[in-house]
Amino acid sequence: MTHLSRRTLLGAAVGSAAAASWPRLARAAAPGPLDSEIARRHDEAVQRLQAWIREPCIAAESRGYESGFPFFLQMLRDAGFQKVERVETSGKPGVFATLDAGAKRTLALYFMYDVKQADPAEWSSPPFEGRLVDKPGFGKVMVGRGAVNQKGPEAAFLAALHAYRGAKRKLPVNLVLVAEGEEEIGSPHFGEVVRRPEIAAVLGKSIGVFMPHASQDPGGEVEISLGGKGVVELELVASGARWGRGPSRDVHSANRARLDSPAFHLVQALATLVTPDGAEPAIDGFADSARPLSAAELEMVKRAAARMNEAKAKELLGAKRWLRDEDWEHALQRLCGRPTVNIEGLVGGYTGPGGKTMLPARAVAKLDLRLVPDMTAEGALAALKAHLQKRGFGDLEVNMSGGYDPTTTPADSTFVKTMDAAYRKAGIDPLLWPRSGGSWPGYLFTGGKPLKLPAGHFGLGHGSGAHAPDEYYVIESSNPKVAGFDGAVASYVTYFETLAG
Amino acid sequence: MTHLSRRTLLGAAVGSAAAASWPRLARAAAPGPLDSEIARRHDEAVQRLQAWIREPCIAAESRGYESGFPFFLQMLRDAGFQKVERVETSGKPGVFATLDAGAKRTLALYFMYDVKQADPAEWSSPPFEGRLVDKPGFGKVMVGRGAVNQKGPEAAFLAALHAYRGAKRKLPVNLVLVAEGEEEIGSPHFGEVVRRPEIAAVLGKSIGVFMPHASQDPGGEVEISLGGKGVVELELVASGARWGRGPSRDVHSANRARLDSPAFHLVQALATLVTPDGAEPAIDGFADSARPLSAAELEMVKRAAARMNEAKAKELLGAKRWLRDEDWEHALQRLCGRPTVNIEGLVGGYTGPGGKTMLPARAVAKLDLRLVPDMTAEGALAALKAHLQKRGFGDLEVNMSGGYDPTTTPADSTFVKTMDAAYRKAGIDPLLWPRSGGSWPGYLFTGGKPLKLPAGHFGLGHGSGAHAPDEYYVIESSNPKVAGFDGAVASYVTYFETLAG
């Protein structure tokens, strides 16, 4: 459930928009003594990140927690968190940590300590080594699973705390941190951490919750996303056994003459989920509570459309036309403003090369539904089930595997204004963006049950390849507009100082 | 493209229908001297079959032809064919062989010398060994790839020729044999053999063409099928690249908001191919030339319905209801009388466990269309393409991977009447069946281009497991109603003698 990079979602920025080069912005961002402490501790911090990459926790494989979890707790203690607690959940343990600096304001952090699976055979250097390699156009990057998603940015954040300690400077904000070890399987138990009364009470005193993030695209541009769509991931399963029609085991396809086809039953159900042109959801009641983009949000999209490169976006997506042949601005409005019904995967019967004359007893569609405010995951699921029931597809299994509500953070919150100001101090003119087309479980912080805090992602720096081979995070940047590791560290210092005023 | 066993297609026979036990029928079928010669040569014939199973030719893997093909040619020469010719094709070689016995009548044979792939890990004894094992309820069976499909029955046929030679009896019919080594990949080049003018001319003088076959179900019942449906196997492919809409590579599913979905495009196309209840083809013009079952054919089905066990058939298929809740007789009418559109497989996007938030650029449906007279494979394909074009799905690739026209053989031909008489001499009351719900390339012999001969399958004996692990063929039968190897041999002798009058 990686937060989707702006590069992928919006298309590359117009190159000239990021006018300032990094060195100037780095100096402006971090005051002198901290600046030099960051530089002095560069090797130590990079080695810490490397050591962390060598301790993968992988939820899908239930791997590495025995040593990886204590390693993560120790990192937090070393960075200065006075209280670091293991929080039991129905799944892998969460973490609750606090750093009381005696400051006026408290900032909350959301960390993940797990990473996605990795197949070493697909990597050019071992995924759990954290090797430093030269990447043309980027500089020296660290290659490893979790390098950008999310250990690199999180390690940069912790390095900022080390810089304060090393420079013997008092941290200007208090910190409260919650973390989970199951982000990569859809955060199924993280609510059990956030909603603990004693934890929610402390989080509730913060100005907002961010996850450290490598927010820069390859051109150095930054987006501040004010939310994310909700999501429901599910499998729709048609089977002869449950339908009571067609075969309950795979049989020779000659029998199609006298038996119903569960695969066609699935196909017919799927066809009802979208409009005749396939463009929009057609599930009864699904989008009834979808709130249109506000005037302010439409204005943000208009500004983004003017700055983003449509041709580049289409090239990255391998696409020639937007939905319904709309223009760039309207395509971007849809991206952040409209709910979707998508087929992630189709699996049924014989899937190998060539054909096999069989009548399959079962067929599956993997769907994701994206939700905008004020839709809810629960409401979307109920609408889908009622829609199917009404049309004679009530026998289909609807197996929701994960999902959550949309998340929204007000643009005029101190939390967001501080992000904007911190980026501007670094010479960057960030794009405000109403809502990511992707999803992250920010609703736990923003949804009002019980917390109603601002929440988002923050940090300079660049990386890519989340969930893919050769994931990387820039350590020494060769592009003056893109922050390396020390620049990312400095961006957190800038946030603290800006917030403290 | 295995000829579908009657057991699977019709359901098991009512047990009492096969009144006579094999030994009585065996004696009636084969005259004394041949009968004892068959018994005398039993071990030699079984060993020949075993040796053949050890020489697999597998077209899908292009394996074994170097030694397996000459082995097959030598088997034919040893059995008494005076002329045995290799026939070059664009694929694996075919065979043309003749045995001139100076008889009045000529019988043609269709052999296949290839077998399906086999994964030894799935077998209880090695697939290419031909081990004799005890199978409860059946007796001693030979286990091996090709045991029933089609080496066992073909070896039994050749053993009948050896019996004539051994008993120094003149064969009462002339034989002409055509064979192919690519049956298991859909007979793509067999037409090049059959349509050679010099071969077609010789075939044309025969009373018809049969393939040796283990026609008995486990209860001993036999069906004479008067034809097979035609078939078109194809892949329907939707892709963003070809459509010019949606992504041309897999992208994050957030982009569904602004991009079309090739998978939904495929689903919408598929939904138009069947009636709203999913039961029947709805491709424009597809079934226009489908000939309804004749009064005589309806009468055959009625007779079959009375003899077959509906409950057993449903149990074997794991089915509770026939299409449109019709009764047994109407379900059987559909099985042999109606064309079909079937989804063999669906493959698109992410097909592994759980979900993956992607918008796939491509999705594929594997279809088979079954055809009845007077439909043609060419006509069916053209109808599908026109149907898709007319409905805005002209961008879908329609990749036909194989197929051919329906095949029909008249019930009143000498060829069929001889089958019926031969079975009756063995004490069996065979079911005449209008047309198999499955398909075989009999149209090459029956379709009038240039040959218009009767064609079908013949032979006593039983086996099962074609294309599956532990394929077997009964050698020594423990069921008095089911022929073992010698009984199968005798059934060919009976056919010859019956034909010769």
Coordinates of C-alpha atoms in Angstrom, one line a residue, chain A residues 1-2 4 8-11 116 229 231 233 235 240-241 243-249 251-261 263-264 266-268 270-271 273-280 313-325 328 331-332 334-336 338-360 363-364 366-368 370 401 436-439 467, chain B residues 1-2 4 8-11 229 231 233 235 240-241 243-249 251-261 263-264 266-268 270-271 273-280 313-325 328 330-332 334-336 338-360 363-364 366-368 370 401 436-439 467:
Chain A
M1 CA 0.0 0.0 0.0
T2 CA 2.9 2.3 -0.8
L4 CA 2.1 6.6 -4.6
T8 CA 3.8 8.1 -11.3
L9 CA 0.6 9.8 -10.4
L10 CA 0.9 13.3 -11.8
G11 CA 3.5 12.8 -14.5
K116 CA 7.8 -5.9 0.9
K229 CA -8.5 7.8 -1.5
V231 CA -9.7 1.5 -0.9
E233 CA -9.6 -4.8 -2.2
E235 CA -12.0 -11.1 -4.6
G240 CA -20.6 -23.9 -9.4
A241 CA -20.6 -25.3 -5.9
W243 CA -24.1 -21.1 -7.4
G244 CA -25.8 -24.4 -7.5
R245 CA -25.5 -24.3 -11.3
G246 CA -22.7 -25.5 -13.6
P247 CA -20.1 -28.0 -12.5
S248 CA -18.6 -28.1 -9.0
R249 CA -15.3 -29.4 -10.4
V251 CA -15.0 -30.8 -16.4
H252 CA -14.5 -31.3 -20.2
S253 CA -15.8 -28.3 -22.1
A254 CA -18.2 -30.5 -24.2
N255 CA -20.4 -30.3 -21.1
R256 CA -20.9 -26.5 -21.7
A257 CA -23.8 -27.5 -23.9
R258 CA -25.8 -28.7 -20.9
L259 CA -24.2 -26.9 -17.9
D260 CA -24.0 -23.3 -16.9
S261 CA -20.6 -21.6 -16.9
A263 CA -16.8 -18.0 -15.6
F264 CA -19.5 -16.5 -17.8
L266 CA -18.6 -13.9 -13.2
V267 CA -18.1 -12.0 -16.5
Q268 CA -21.8 -11.0 -16.6
L270 CA -18.4 -7.8 -13.7
A271 CA -20.0 -6.2 -16.8
L273 CA -20.1 -2.8 -12.3
V274 CA -19.2 -0.2 -14.9
T275 CA -21.0 2.1 -17.3
P276 CA -21.5 0.8 -20.8
D277 CA -18.4 2.7 -22.0
G278 CA -16.4 1.0 -19.1
A279 CA -15.3 4.4 -17.8
E280 CA -17.2 4.9 -14.5
A313 CA 2.7 11.6 -17.9
K314 CA 1.1 9.8 -20.9
E315 CA 4.5 8.5 -21.9
L316 CA 5.2 7.1 -18.4
L317 CA 1.8 5.4 -18.4
G318 CA 2.1 4.2 -22.0
A319 CA -1.3 5.9 -22.6
K320 CA -2.6 7.8 -25.6
R321 CA -6.0 9.1 -24.3
W322 CA -7.5 9.9 -20.9
L323 CA -10.8 8.5 -19.9
R324 CA -13.6 9.8 -22.2
D325 CA -11.0 11.7 -24.1
W328 CA -5.3 17.1 -18.8
A331 CA -8.1 13.8 -16.1
L332 CA -6.3 15.2 -13.0
R334 CA -10.8 12.5 -11.9
L335 CA -7.5 11.2 -10.5
C336 CA -8.1 12.9 -7.1
R338 CA -13.6 10.3 -8.5
P339 CA -14.2 6.8 -7.1
T340 CA -13.2 3.8 -9.2
V341 CA -13.9 0.2 -9.9
N342 CA -10.8 -1.6 -11.2
I343 CA -10.0 -5.2 -12.2
E344 CA -6.6 -6.0 -10.7
G345 CA -6.6 -9.5 -12.0
L346 CA -8.7 -12.3 -13.6
V347 CA -8.0 -15.9 -12.9
G348 CA -10.1 -18.8 -14.0
G349 CA -9.8 -22.3 -15.5
Y350 CA -6.8 -23.0 -17.7
T351 CA -4.2 -20.1 -17.6
G352 CA -1.2 -21.7 -19.2
P353 CA 0.1 -21.4 -22.8
G354 CA -2.3 -22.5 -25.6
G355 CA -5.7 -23.8 -24.7
K356 CA -7.3 -26.7 -22.8
T357 CA -10.9 -27.8 -23.5
M358 CA -12.3 -27.4 -20.0
L359 CA -15.4 -25.9 -18.4
P360 CA -13.9 -24.4 -15.2
A363 CA -13.4 -18.1 -11.7
V364 CA -12.1 -15.2 -9.7
K366 CA -9.5 -9.4 -8.1
L367 CA -11.0 -5.9 -7.7
D368 CA -10.0 -2.7 -6.1
R370 CA -11.1 3.5 -4.7
S401 CA -9.0 -8.8 1.8
S436 CA -3.6 11.1 -3.9
G437 CA -5.2 8.7 -6.4
G438 CA -3.6 6.0 -4.3
S439 CA -4.4 5.0 -0.7
H467 CA 7.8 -3.2 -4.4
Chain B
M1 CA -8.4 -33.6 -28.5
T2 CA -9.1 -37.0 -27.1
L4 CA -14.5 -38.0 -25.1
T8 CA -18.0 -38.7 -19.0
L9 CA -20.4 -37.5 -21.5
L10 CA -23.4 -39.5 -21.0
G11 CA -23.0 -40.6 -17.4
K229 CA -18.9 -31.4 -32.9
V231 CA -14.5 -26.8 -32.5
E233 CA -10.2 -22.7 -29.9
E235 CA -7.7 -16.5 -27.4
G240 CA -4.3 -1.0 -24.2
A241 CA -1.6 -1.0 -26.9
W243 CA -7.1 -0.5 -28.2
G244 CA -5.4 2.9 -28.1
R245 CA -7.1 3.4 -24.8
G246 CA -6.0 2.6 -21.2
P247 CA -2.3 1.9 -20.4
S248 CA 0.0 0.0 -22.7
R249 CA 1.9 -1.4 -19.7
V251 CA 0.4 0.7 -14.0
H252 CA -0.7 1.5 -10.5
S253 CA -4.4 1.1 -10.1
A254 CA -4.9 4.6 -8.9
N255 CA -4.7 5.5 -12.6
R256 CA -8.0 3.7 -13.2
A257 CA -9.6 7.1 -12.4
R258 CA -8.2 8.6 -15.6
L259 CA -7.5 5.6 -17.8
D260 CA -9.7 3.0 -19.4
S261 CA -9.4 -0.7 -18.4
A263 CA -9.7 -6.0 -18.6
F264 CA -13.1 -4.4 -18.3
L266 CA -12.6 -7.7 -22.4
V267 CA -15.3 -8.5 -19.8
Q268 CA -17.8 -6.3 -21.6
L270 CA -17.3 -11.5 -23.3
A271 CA -20.7 -10.6 -21.8
L273 CA -21.2 -13.5 -26.4
V274 CA -24.0 -15.3 -24.5
T275 CA -27.7 -14.7 -23.8
P276 CA -28.6 -12.7 -20.6
D277 CA -29.0 -16.0 -18.6
G278 CA -25.5 -17.1 -19.8
A279 CA -26.9 -20.3 -21.3
E280 CA -26.6 -20.0 -25.0
A313 CA -24.0 -38.3 -14.6
K314 CA -24.7 -35.3 -12.4
E315 CA -22.6 -36.9 -9.6
L316 CA -19.6 -37.4 -12.0
L317 CA -19.9 -33.7 -13.1
G318 CA -20.6 -32.4 -9.7
A319 CA -23.6 -30.7 -11.1
K320 CA -27.1 -30.2 -9.6
R321 CA -29.0 -28.7 -12.5
W322 CA -28.8 -28.9 -16.3
L323 CA -28.8 -25.7 -18.3
R324 CA -32.1 -23.8 -17.9
D325 CA -33.3 -26.5 -15.5
W328 CA -32.3 -35.3 -18.7
H330 CA -33.3 -32.2 -23.2
A331 CA -29.9 -31.9 -21.6
L332 CA -28.7 -34.8 -23.8
R334 CA -28.2 -30.0 -26.1
L335 CA -25.1 -32.1 -25.6
C336 CA -25.2 -33.5 -29.1
R338 CA -26.4 -27.4 -29.8
P339 CA -23.4 -25.2 -30.5
T340 CA -21.6 -23.6 -27.4
V341 CA -19.5 -20.7 -26.4
N342 CA -17.2 -21.6 -23.5
I343 CA -14.6 -19.8 -21.4
E344 CA -11.7 -22.2 -20.9
G345 CA -9.7 -19.7 -19.0
L346 CA -9.3 -16.1 -17.9
V347 CA -5.9 -14.5 -17.4
G348 CA -5.2 -10.9 -16.7
G349 CA -3.2 -8.7 -14.4
Y350 CA -2.2 -10.1 -11.0
T351 CA -3.1 -13.7 -10.7
G352 CA -1.2 -14.7 -7.5
P353 CA -2.5 -15.0 -3.9
G354 CA -4.1 -11.9 -2.4
G355 CA -4.3 -8.7 -4.4
K356 CA -2.0 -6.2 -6.1
T357 CA -3.2 -2.7 -6.8
M358 CA -2.5 -2.6 -10.5
L359 CA -4.3 -1.6 -13.7
P360 CA -3.4 -4.4 -16.1
A363 CA -6.3 -9.4 -20.4
V364 CA -7.0 -12.7 -22.1
K366 CA -9.4 -18.5 -23.8
L367 CA -12.5 -19.7 -25.5
D368 CA -13.8 -22.8 -27.2
R370 CA -18.3 -26.0 -30.4
S401 CA -5.1 -21.7 -32.1
S436 CA -20.2 -36.5 -29.5
G437 CA -20.3 -33.3 -27.5
G438 CA -16.5 -33.3 -27.9
S439 CA -14.5 -33.0 -31.1
H467 CA -4.3 -36.7 -20.5

